[in-house]
mmCIF file of C-alpha atoms in Angstrom:
data_model
loop_
_atom_site.group_PDB
_atom_site.id
_atom_site.type_symbol
_atom_site.label_atom_id
_atom_site.label_comp_id
_atom_site.label_asym_id
_atom_site.label_seq_id
_atom_site.Cartn_x
_atom_site.Cartn_y
_atom_site.Cartn_z
ATOM 1 C CA MET A 281 -0.140 -0.405 0.071
ATOM 2 C CA LYS A 282 3.216 2.247 0.975
ATOM 3 C CA SER A 283 4.959 1.446 -2.351
ATOM 4 C CA SER A 284 1.144 2.213 -4.587
ATOM 5 C CA PHE A 285 0.540 5.642 -2.059
ATOM 6 C CA LEU A 286 4.216 7.021 -3.689
ATOM 7 C CA SER A 287 3.328 6.050 -7.202
ATOM 8 C CA VAL A 288 0.288 7.756 -6.567
ATOM 9 C CA LEU A 289 2.015 10.832 -5.487
ATOM 10 C CA HIS A 290 4.687 11.108 -8.166
ATOM 11 C CA THR A 291 2.091 10.907 -10.639
ATOM 12 C CA LYS A 292 0.557 13.807 -9.410
ATOM 13 C CA SER A 293 4.059 15.936 -8.604
ATOM 14 C CA LEU A 294 4.451 15.144 -12.320
ATOM 15 C CA CYS A 295 0.599 16.204 -13.839
ATOM 16 C CA PHE A 296 1.743 19.666 -11.472
ATOM 17 C CA LEU A 297 5.361 19.888 -13.075
ATOM 18 C CA PHE A 298 3.538 19.541 -16.390
ATOM 19 C CA GLN A 299 0.714 22.168 -15.750
ATOM 20 C CA VAL A 300 3.493 24.852 -14.393
ATOM 21 C CA SER A 301 5.125 23.990 -17.374
ATOM 22 C CA LEU A 302 3.062 24.811 -19.911
ATOM 23 C CA THR A 303 2.254 28.531 -17.744
ATOM 24 C CA GLN A 304 5.121 29.448 -18.197
ATOM 25 C CA MET A 305 5.401 28.546 -22.178
ATOM 26 C CA ASN A 306 2.232 30.275 -22.772
ATOM 27 C CA GLN A 307 3.711 33.264 -20.236
ATOM 28 C CA THR A 308 7.154 33.207 -22.274
ATOM 29 C CA ARG A 309 7.286 35.896 -25.270
ATOM 30 C CA PHE A 310 9.226 34.668 -28.258
ATOM 31 C CA TYR A 311 11.275 37.319 -30.715
ATOM 32 C CA ILE A 312 12.425 36.638 -33.828
ATOM 33 C CA THR A 313 16.495 37.734 -34.389
ATOM 34 C CA GLU A 314 18.263 37.935 -37.539
ATOM 35 C CA ILE A 315 20.707 34.958 -37.276
ATOM 36 C CA ARG A 316 23.854 36.019 -39.428
ATOM 37 C CA LYS A 317 24.794 33.422 -41.274
ATOM 38 C CA ARG A 318 29.192 31.937 -41.034
ATOM 39 C CA ALA A 319 31.170 32.449 -44.344
ATOM 40 C CA ALA A 320 31.685 28.545 -45.771
ATOM 41 C CA GLN A 321 35.553 27.575 -44.510
ATOM 42 C CA VAL A 322 36.099 23.982 -44.807
ATOM 43 C CA SER A 323 39.902 23.033 -44.364
ATOM 44 C CA LEU A 324 40.794 20.319 -47.449
ATOM 45 C CA LEU A 325 44.273 18.655 -47.406
ATOM 46 C CA ILE A 326 45.660 17.281 -50.676
ATOM 47 C CA GLU A 327 48.523 14.857 -49.872
ATOM 48 C CA GLY A 328 50.613 12.731 -52.450
ATOM 49 C CA PHE A 329 51.783 15.648 -54.213
ATOM 50 C CA PRO A 330 56.703 15.307 -54.962
ATOM 51 C CA PRO A 331 58.172 16.706 -51.801
ATOM 52 C CA LEU A 332 60.162 19.378 -51.870
ATOM 53 C CA MET A 333 59.009 21.996 -54.315
ATOM 54 C CA SER A 334 58.188 25.363 -53.946
ATOM 55 C CA LYS A 335 55.273 27.447 -53.039
ATOM 56 C CA GLU A 336 54.616 28.763 -56.205
ATOM 57 C CA GLU A 337 55.150 25.254 -57.568
ATOM 58 C CA TYR A 338 52.906 23.368 -55.801
ATOM 59 C CA ALA A 339 50.316 26.592 -56.870
ATOM 60 C CA GLN A 340 50.560 25.490 -60.754
ATOM 61 C CA LEU A 341 50.137 21.911 -59.915
ATOM 62 C CA ILE A 342 47.297 22.091 -58.329
ATOM 63 C CA GLN A 343 45.599 24.604 -60.642
ATOM 64 C CA GLU A 344 46.897 22.418 -63.359
ATOM 65 C CA HIS A 345 45.639 18.054 -61.696
ATOM 66 C CA LEU A 346 42.814 20.318 -60.073
ATOM 67 C CA SER A 347 40.982 22.899 -61.805
ATOM 68 C CA ILE A 348 40.594 25.364 -58.559
ATOM 69 C CA LYS A 349 39.047 28.606 -58.408
ATOM 70 C CA SER A 350 41.501 31.207 -56.936
ATOM 71 C CA HIS A 351 39.070 34.044 -55.459
ATOM 72 C CA LEU A 352 36.834 30.806 -53.318
ATOM 73 C CA VAL A 353 41.329 28.760 -53.092
ATOM 74 C CA THR A 354 43.502 29.445 -50.695
ATOM 75 C CA VAL A 355 46.406 27.634 -49.888
ATOM 76 C CA SER A 356 47.104 28.040 -46.013
ATOM 77 C CA HIS A 357 50.417 25.272 -45.318
ATOM 78 C CA ILE A 358 52.110 23.809 -47.353
ATOM 79 C CA TYR A 359 54.564 20.758 -45.913
ATOM 80 C CA ALA A 360 56.670 20.153 -48.083
ATOM 81 C CA SER A 361 58.687 17.667 -46.831
ATOM 82 C CA GLN A 362 55.553 15.790 -46.868
ATOM 83 C CA GLY A 363 54.021 16.991 -50.622
ATOM 84 C CA ALA A 364 51.180 18.276 -49.012
ATOM 85 C CA VAL A 365 49.466 20.749 -49.133
ATOM 86 C CA ALA A 366 46.357 22.256 -46.814
ATOM 87 C CA LEU A 367 43.617 24.237 -48.308
ATOM 88 C CA GLN A 368 41.076 26.901 -47.342
ATOM 89 C CA VAL A 369 37.767 26.711 -49.988
ATOM 90 C CA SER A 370 35.414 29.316 -49.215
ATOM 91 C CA CYS A 371 32.649 27.155 -51.021
ATOM 92 C CA PHE A 372 30.074 24.548 -50.735
ATOM 93 C CA SER A 373 29.575 22.893 -53.522
ATOM 94 C CA GLU A 374 33.971 24.089 -54.489
ATOM 95 C CA ALA A 375 35.356 22.004 -51.684
ATOM 96 C CA GLU A 376 33.561 19.116 -52.224
ATOM 97 C CA ARG A 377 33.890 18.893 -55.964
ATOM 98 C CA ILE A 378 38.299 19.461 -55.506
ATOM 99 C CA PHE A 379 37.475 16.662 -52.491
ATOM 100 C CA MET A 380 35.702 14.565 -55.046
ATOM 101 C CA LEU A 381 38.955 15.108 -57.835
ATOM 102 C CA ALA A 382 41.033 14.206 -55.816
ATOM 103 C CA LYS A 383 40.546 11.497 -54.614
ATOM 104 C CA ASP A 384 40.371 10.700 -58.265
ATOM 105 C CA MET A 385 43.383 11.693 -59.030
ATOM 106 C CA THR A 386 47.489 10.347 -59.792
ATOM 107 C CA VAL A 387 49.980 13.385 -60.017
ATOM 108 C CA SER A 388 53.731 11.297 -61.197
ATOM 109 C CA ASN A 389 51.894 7.830 -60.602
ATOM 110 C CA LYS A 390 51.608 8.282 -57.149
ATOM 111 C CA PRO A 391 47.321 8.690 -56.432
ATOM 112 C CA LEU A 392 46.624 11.611 -54.257
ATOM 113 C CA THR A 393 44.401 11.794 -50.941
ATOM 114 C CA SER A 394 42.536 13.945 -49.566
ATOM 115 C CA LEU A 395 41.217 14.715 -45.731
ATOM 116 C CA VAL A 396 38.545 17.157 -44.672
ATOM 117 C CA ILE A 397 40.408 18.717 -41.461
ATOM 118 C CA PRO A 398 38.692 19.549 -38.725
ATOM 119 C CA GLU A 399 39.170 23.542 -37.501
ATOM 120 C CA ILE A 400 40.073 23.544 -33.306
ATOM 121 C CA MET A 401 38.490 26.252 -30.952
ATOM 122 C CA HIS A 402 42.110 26.631 -29.819
ATOM 123 C CA ASN A 403 41.208 30.451 -28.666
ATOM 124 C CA LYS A 404 38.374 28.935 -26.854
ATOM 125 C CA LEU A 405 41.066 25.794 -24.489
ATOM 126 C CA GLY A 406 41.727 26.834 -20.789
ATOM 127 C CA ASP A 407 45.515 26.825 -19.407
ATOM 128 C CA ASP A 408 45.581 23.338 -17.912
ATOM 129 C CA VAL A 409 43.843 21.900 -21.263
ATOM 130 C CA CYS A 410 46.062 19.032 -22.153
ATOM 131 C CA PRO A 411 43.811 17.390 -25.462
ATOM 132 C CA LEU A 412 45.185 13.645 -25.976
ATOM 133 C CA LEU A 413 45.900 13.421 -30.387
ATOM 134 C CA VAL A 414 45.425 9.080 -31.301
ATOM 135 C CA PHE A 415 47.335 7.400 -33.842
ATOM 136 C CA VAL A 416 46.669 4.092 -34.926
ATOM 137 C CA ASN A 417 47.804 1.407 -37.086
ATOM 138 C CA PRO A 418 44.528 -0.468 -37.786
ATOM 139 C CA LYS A 419 47.288 -3.603 -39.526
ATOM 140 C CA SER A 420 49.527 -3.821 -36.183
ATOM 141 C CA GLY A 421 48.961 -6.566 -34.057
ATOM 142 C CA GLY A 422 45.953 -7.993 -36.439
ATOM 143 C CA LEU A 423 42.510 -7.257 -35.896
ATOM 144 C CA LYS A 424 44.136 -5.004 -32.658
ATOM 145 C CA GLY A 425 44.650 -2.351 -34.122
ATOM 146 C CA ARG A 426 41.056 -1.404 -35.923
ATOM 147 C CA GLU A 427 39.301 -2.536 -33.090
ATOM 148 C CA LEU A 428 41.529 0.559 -30.774
ATOM 149 C CA LEU A 429 40.307 2.385 -33.203
ATOM 150 C CA TYR A 430 37.178 1.964 -33.232
ATOM 151 C CA SER A 431 37.110 1.723 -29.905
ATOM 152 C CA PHE A 432 38.875 5.100 -28.923
ATOM 153 C CA ARG A 433 36.660 6.863 -31.471
ATOM 154 C CA LYS A 434 33.816 5.869 -28.916
ATOM 155 C CA LEU A 435 35.626 6.991 -26.071
ATOM 156 C CA LEU A 436 36.651 10.361 -27.451
ATOM 157 C CA ASN A 437 35.916 12.744 -29.478
ATOM 158 C CA PRO A 438 35.446 10.864 -33.596
ATOM 159 C CA HIS A 439 38.160 13.989 -34.582
ATOM 160 C CA GLN A 440 40.794 13.651 -32.742
ATOM 161 C CA VAL A 441 41.755 10.232 -33.361
ATOM 162 C CA PHE A 442 43.064 9.237 -36.644
ATOM 163 C CA ASP A 443 44.317 6.028 -38.658
ATOM 164 C CA VAL A 444 47.327 6.469 -40.310
ATOM 165 C CA SER A 445 46.736 4.454 -42.868
ATOM 166 C CA ASN A 446 44.459 6.812 -44.810
ATOM 167 C CA GLY A 447 46.555 9.763 -44.522
ATOM 168 C CA GLY A 448 46.176 10.914 -40.872
ATOM 169 C CA LEU A 449 49.523 11.001 -39.397
ATOM 170 C CA LEU A 450 49.442 13.692 -41.021
ATOM 171 C CA ALA A 451 46.551 15.134 -40.632
ATOM 172 C CA GLY A 452 45.915 15.203 -36.970
ATOM 173 C CA LEU A 453 49.262 16.947 -35.811
ATOM 174 C CA HIS A 454 48.705 19.488 -39.156
ATOM 175 C CA MET A 455 44.369 19.950 -36.641
ATOM 176 C CA PHE A 456 46.151 20.161 -33.329
ATOM 177 C CA ARG A 457 49.002 22.884 -35.107
ATOM 178 C CA GLU A 458 47.686 25.350 -33.073
ATOM 179 C CA VAL A 459 46.775 24.066 -29.818
ATOM 180 C CA PRO A 460 49.328 24.921 -27.506
ATOM 181 C CA ARG A 461 49.696 21.921 -25.313
ATOM 182 C CA PHE A 462 49.222 17.912 -26.238
ATOM 183 C CA ARG A 463 50.101 15.088 -26.115
ATOM 184 C CA VAL A 464 50.278 12.113 -29.005
ATOM 185 C CA LEU A 465 48.952 8.466 -28.020
ATOM 186 C CA VAL A 466 50.720 5.940 -30.689
ATOM 187 C CA CYS A 467 48.959 2.420 -31.197
ATOM 188 C CA GLY A 468 51.323 0.444 -33.740
ATOM 189 C CA GLY A 469 55.213 -0.956 -33.087
ATOM 190 C CA ASP A 470 58.433 0.872 -33.824
ATOM 191 C CA GLY A 471 58.054 1.684 -37.710
ATOM 192 C CA THR A 472 54.539 2.978 -36.196
ATOM 193 C CA VAL A 473 56.412 5.059 -33.814
ATOM 194 C CA GLY A 474 59.210 5.835 -35.415
ATOM 195 C CA TRP A 475 57.508 7.517 -38.498
ATOM 196 C CA VAL A 476 54.704 9.558 -36.105
ATOM 197 C CA LEU A 477 57.832 10.364 -34.403
ATOM 198 C CA GLY A 478 59.507 11.803 -38.489
ATOM 199 C CA THR A 479 57.241 13.466 -38.689
ATOM 200 C CA LEU A 480 56.237 15.157 -36.303
ATOM 201 C CA GLU A 481 59.751 16.183 -36.643
ATOM 202 C CA ALA A 482 59.562 17.203 -40.073
ATOM 203 C CA ILE A 483 57.448 19.501 -39.473
ATOM 204 C CA ARG A 484 57.652 20.415 -35.996
ATOM 205 C CA HIS A 485 59.007 24.278 -36.645
ATOM 206 C CA LYS A 486 55.238 24.305 -37.926
ATOM 207 C CA LEU A 487 53.146 23.246 -35.059
ATOM 208 C CA LEU A 488 52.559 25.891 -31.666
ATOM 209 C CA CYS A 489 53.522 22.691 -29.373
ATOM 210 C CA GLN A 490 56.953 21.440 -31.207
ATOM 211 C CA GLU A 491 57.561 18.884 -28.530
ATOM 212 C CA PRO A 492 54.382 16.532 -27.264
ATOM 213 C CA PRO A 493 55.485 13.994 -25.127
ATOM 214 C CA ILE A 494 54.377 10.485 -26.618
ATOM 215 C CA GLY A 495 52.468 7.298 -25.876
ATOM 216 C CA ILE A 496 52.774 4.159 -27.059
ATOM 217 C CA VAL A 497 50.283 1.092 -26.932
ATOM 218 C CA PRO A 498 52.141 -1.022 -28.078
ATOM 219 C CA LEU A 499 50.849 -3.827 -31.857
ATOM 220 C CA GLY A 500 53.911 -4.510 -33.013
ATOM 221 C CA THR A 501 56.363 -7.840 -32.659
ATOM 222 C CA GLY A 502 58.868 -6.145 -31.500
ATOM 223 C CA ASN A 503 57.673 -3.407 -29.355
ATOM 224 C CA ASP A 504 61.526 -2.979 -28.427
ATOM 225 C CA LEU A 505 61.123 1.179 -27.493
ATOM 226 C CA ALA A 506 57.439 0.327 -25.586
ATOM 227 C CA ARG A 507 59.885 -1.809 -23.384
ATOM 228 C CA ILE A 508 61.712 0.385 -22.513
ATOM 229 C CA LEU A 509 59.443 2.663 -21.673
ATOM 230 C CA ARG A 510 57.091 0.016 -19.244
ATOM 231 C CA TRP A 511 54.293 -0.196 -21.853
ATOM 232 C CA GLY A 512 54.219 -3.901 -22.481
ATOM 233 C CA PRO A 513 56.014 -6.215 -24.458
ATOM 234 C CA GLY A 514 52.381 -6.280 -26.050
ATOM 235 C CA TYR A 515 49.229 -5.546 -26.311
ATOM 236 C CA ASN A 516 46.477 -8.071 -25.415
ATOM 237 C CA GLY A 517 43.403 -7.163 -25.098
ATOM 238 C CA GLU A 518 42.992 -4.519 -22.788
ATOM 239 C CA ASN A 519 40.661 -2.294 -22.048
ATOM 240 C CA PRO A 520 40.794 0.658 -24.083
ATOM 241 C CA SER A 521 39.171 2.964 -20.888
ATOM 242 C CA LEU A 522 42.109 1.308 -18.161
ATOM 243 C CA ILE A 523 44.670 2.623 -21.417
ATOM 244 C CA LEU A 524 43.254 5.762 -21.651
ATOM 245 C CA VAL A 525 43.605 6.200 -17.458
ATOM 246 C CA CYS A 526 47.205 5.276 -17.870
ATOM 247 C CA VAL A 527 47.917 7.804 -19.833
ATOM 248 C CA ASP A 528 46.972 10.083 -17.249
ATOM 249 C CA GLU A 529 48.796 9.080 -14.641
ATOM 250 C CA ALA A 530 52.351 7.917 -17.061
ATOM 251 C CA GLU A 531 55.637 9.960 -15.874
ATOM 252 C CA GLU A 532 56.863 11.881 -18.631
ATOM 253 C CA VAL A 533 60.480 11.189 -19.169
ATOM 254 C CA LEU A 534 63.427 12.049 -21.655
ATOM 255 C CA MET A 535 65.054 10.961 -24.352
ATOM 256 C CA ASP A 536 67.761 10.745 -26.980
ATOM 257 C CA ARG A 537 67.173 10.427 -30.363
ATOM 258 C CA TRP A 538 69.352 10.757 -32.797
ATOM 259 C CA THR A 539 70.151 9.846 -37.231
ATOM 260 C CA ILE A 540 72.727 9.043 -38.743
ATOM 261 C CA LEU A 541 74.216 9.049 -42.344
ATOM 262 C CA LEU A 542 77.113 6.418 -42.658
ATOM 263 C CA ASP A 543 79.354 5.893 -46.090
ATOM 264 C CA ALA A 544 82.114 3.198 -46.375
ATOM 265 C CA GLN A 545 85.697 3.786 -47.535
ATOM 266 C CA ASP A 546 88.544 1.826 -48.252
ATOM 267 C CA MET A 547 90.557 1.884 -45.083
ATOM 268 C CA SER A 548 94.015 1.371 -45.872
ATOM 269 C CA GLY A 549 95.912 -0.503 -42.720
ATOM 270 C CA ASP A 550 97.441 2.818 -42.261
ATOM 271 C CA GLY A 551 94.549 4.390 -41.577
ATOM 272 C CA LYS A 552 94.628 6.188 -44.958
ATOM 273 C CA GLU A 553 90.886 7.044 -46.904
ATOM 274 C CA HIS A 554 91.687 6.147 -50.600
ATOM 275 C CA SER A 555 89.024 5.523 -53.228
ATOM 276 C CA PHE A 556 85.599 4.365 -52.788
ATOM 277 C CA LEU A 557 85.776 0.770 -53.771
ATOM 278 C CA GLU A 558 82.139 0.510 -55.409
ATOM 279 C CA PRO A 559 79.965 3.836 -55.448
ATOM 280 C CA PRO A 560 79.950 5.369 -52.641
ATOM 281 C CA LYS A 561 75.674 4.059 -50.673
ATOM 282 C CA VAL A 562 74.935 6.422 -47.544
ATOM 283 C CA TRP A 563 72.953 4.320 -44.316
ATOM 284 C CA TYR A 564 70.226 5.718 -42.285
ATOM 285 C CA SER A 565 69.701 4.544 -38.795
ATOM 286 C CA GLN A 566 67.392 6.054 -36.439
ATOM 287 C CA GLY A 567 67.625 4.584 -32.791
ATOM 288 C CA HIS A 568 66.326 6.090 -29.289
ATOM 289 C CA VAL A 569 67.920 5.666 -25.870
ATOM 290 C CA THR A 570 68.059 6.122 -22.020
ATOM 291 C CA SER A 571 69.762 8.300 -19.746
ATOM 292 C CA CYS A 572 70.556 5.297 -18.343
ATOM 293 C CA GLN A 573 70.786 2.819 -20.979
ATOM 294 C CA VAL A 574 73.478 3.038 -24.430
ATOM 295 C CA PHE A 575 72.774 0.623 -27.185
ATOM 296 C CA PRO A 576 76.444 -0.767 -27.708
ATOM 297 C CA TYR A 577 76.438 -1.982 -30.916
ATOM 298 C CA MET A 578 75.038 1.562 -32.126
ATOM 299 C CA LYS A 579 78.824 2.722 -30.229
ATOM 300 C CA MET A 580 81.001 0.819 -32.196
ATOM 301 C CA MET A 581 79.444 1.997 -35.438
ATOM 302 C CA CYS A 582 79.549 5.487 -34.753
ATOM 303 C CA PHE A 583 83.709 4.785 -34.147
ATOM 304 C CA ARG A 584 83.936 2.176 -36.475
ATOM 305 C CA LEU A 585 82.237 3.372 -39.679
ATOM 306 C CA LEU A 586 82.777 6.665 -41.327
ATOM 307 C CA LEU A 587 80.524 9.144 -39.673
ATOM 308 C CA ILE A 588 79.109 11.793 -42.329
ATOM 309 C CA PHE A 589 76.034 13.363 -40.779
ATOM 310 C CA PHE A 590 75.588 12.909 -36.808
ATOM 311 C CA PHE A 591 72.262 14.963 -35.468
ATOM 312 C CA LYS A 592 70.885 14.789 -31.967
ATOM 313 C CA GLU A 593 68.458 16.126 -30.301
ATOM 314 C CA LEU A 594 66.381 15.721 -27.208
ATOM 315 C CA GLY A 595 62.601 14.015 -27.384
ATOM 316 C CA ARG A 596 59.967 13.373 -24.570
ATOM 317 C CA PHE A 597 57.889 10.700 -24.123
ATOM 318 C CA TRP A 598 55.913 9.021 -22.054
ATOM 319 C CA CYS A 599 56.924 6.364 -18.961
ATOM 320 C CA TRP A 600 54.116 4.344 -17.422
ATOM 321 C CA SER A 601 55.619 2.835 -13.685
#
C-alpha cells in the first residue's frame, strides 16, 4: 500500500509540473532575431604531391590538376617535406568538387589523398587543457589495431583519433598545429612510432607545441621502445578506458633521439683514406636511448664507420611505471 501511495503521489507531481511548464511557456514572449550566417570555411588537406617543391610549383600543380577557383580557394599551409598542401575553401560546393576530384587524381604516378580537416577552436581551450591526439595503425597486431581504432573513436571525440593508413598522420598534426599543449598516443609497432617521430620532426617548426609527449600502445612484434618505457611487451586486449587512465597517470621522461648517415670507404692498414671501392652508399639509422641505457652496438657502429652526419635531439615520452 505504501508503494502504491508513493506511485500516485509521483504521478500527481508530474502532472503538476507539466501544468506549470505549459503555463510558463504560454507566458513567455518569443522574439525573432536575424541570424547572420558565417561564411563557409572548409579546410582540405591534399597529400601525394612530389616533395620538396616551392610554393609556386605546388600552386601550379594544384591549378593544373584540380582547376581550383582562385577567388574561392587559398593555400593556407604547405608541407614540402611531406608533399602535402592545405587548402582553405570558402564554398561548400567547390570544396566537395576538389575533394572528390583529388581522390581520383594521380600526380607523377602517385595517387592523391584528400581529407577534410576539422578546425579546433584553440582560443577556447583553457590553460590547463592538454588534449590527446591518437594515431592508430589498424594493420598492426592483426585485428587489434582496428579494434582499438573503433574503441578510441567511441571513447573520445572521433576527430582526435586518426588512422595512419588513411593519411591520418599529417592530418592529425595539422589539425593540432595551433593547440598550445597536447599529447600523442601511438598505437602500433616500432615502425609506426618511428614514422610518427620522423613526421613530427619534419614539421615541428609549423606546430605551436613542438615537443608533445608521446605514449605507446605496443601492437608490433618487437615493441622495443614500448618495453623500455614500460608500456609492456604487447597489447593483450586491455580495456581501452584503462589505457586512457594509464596515459593520464604516466610519468613524462626525456629520451635522446638521433639520426646517423653512414658512408663506407676503403681504409688501408695505415689508416689513410683511399678511393671508394664501389659507388658510395648511405645508410640511414634511427634510434632511441634512455638516460640510463646505451646500446653498445650503436656505439661500435659510430666509431668503426665513417660518420658523415650526426644529429641528436631530445625527445619527450611517457614512461608507465
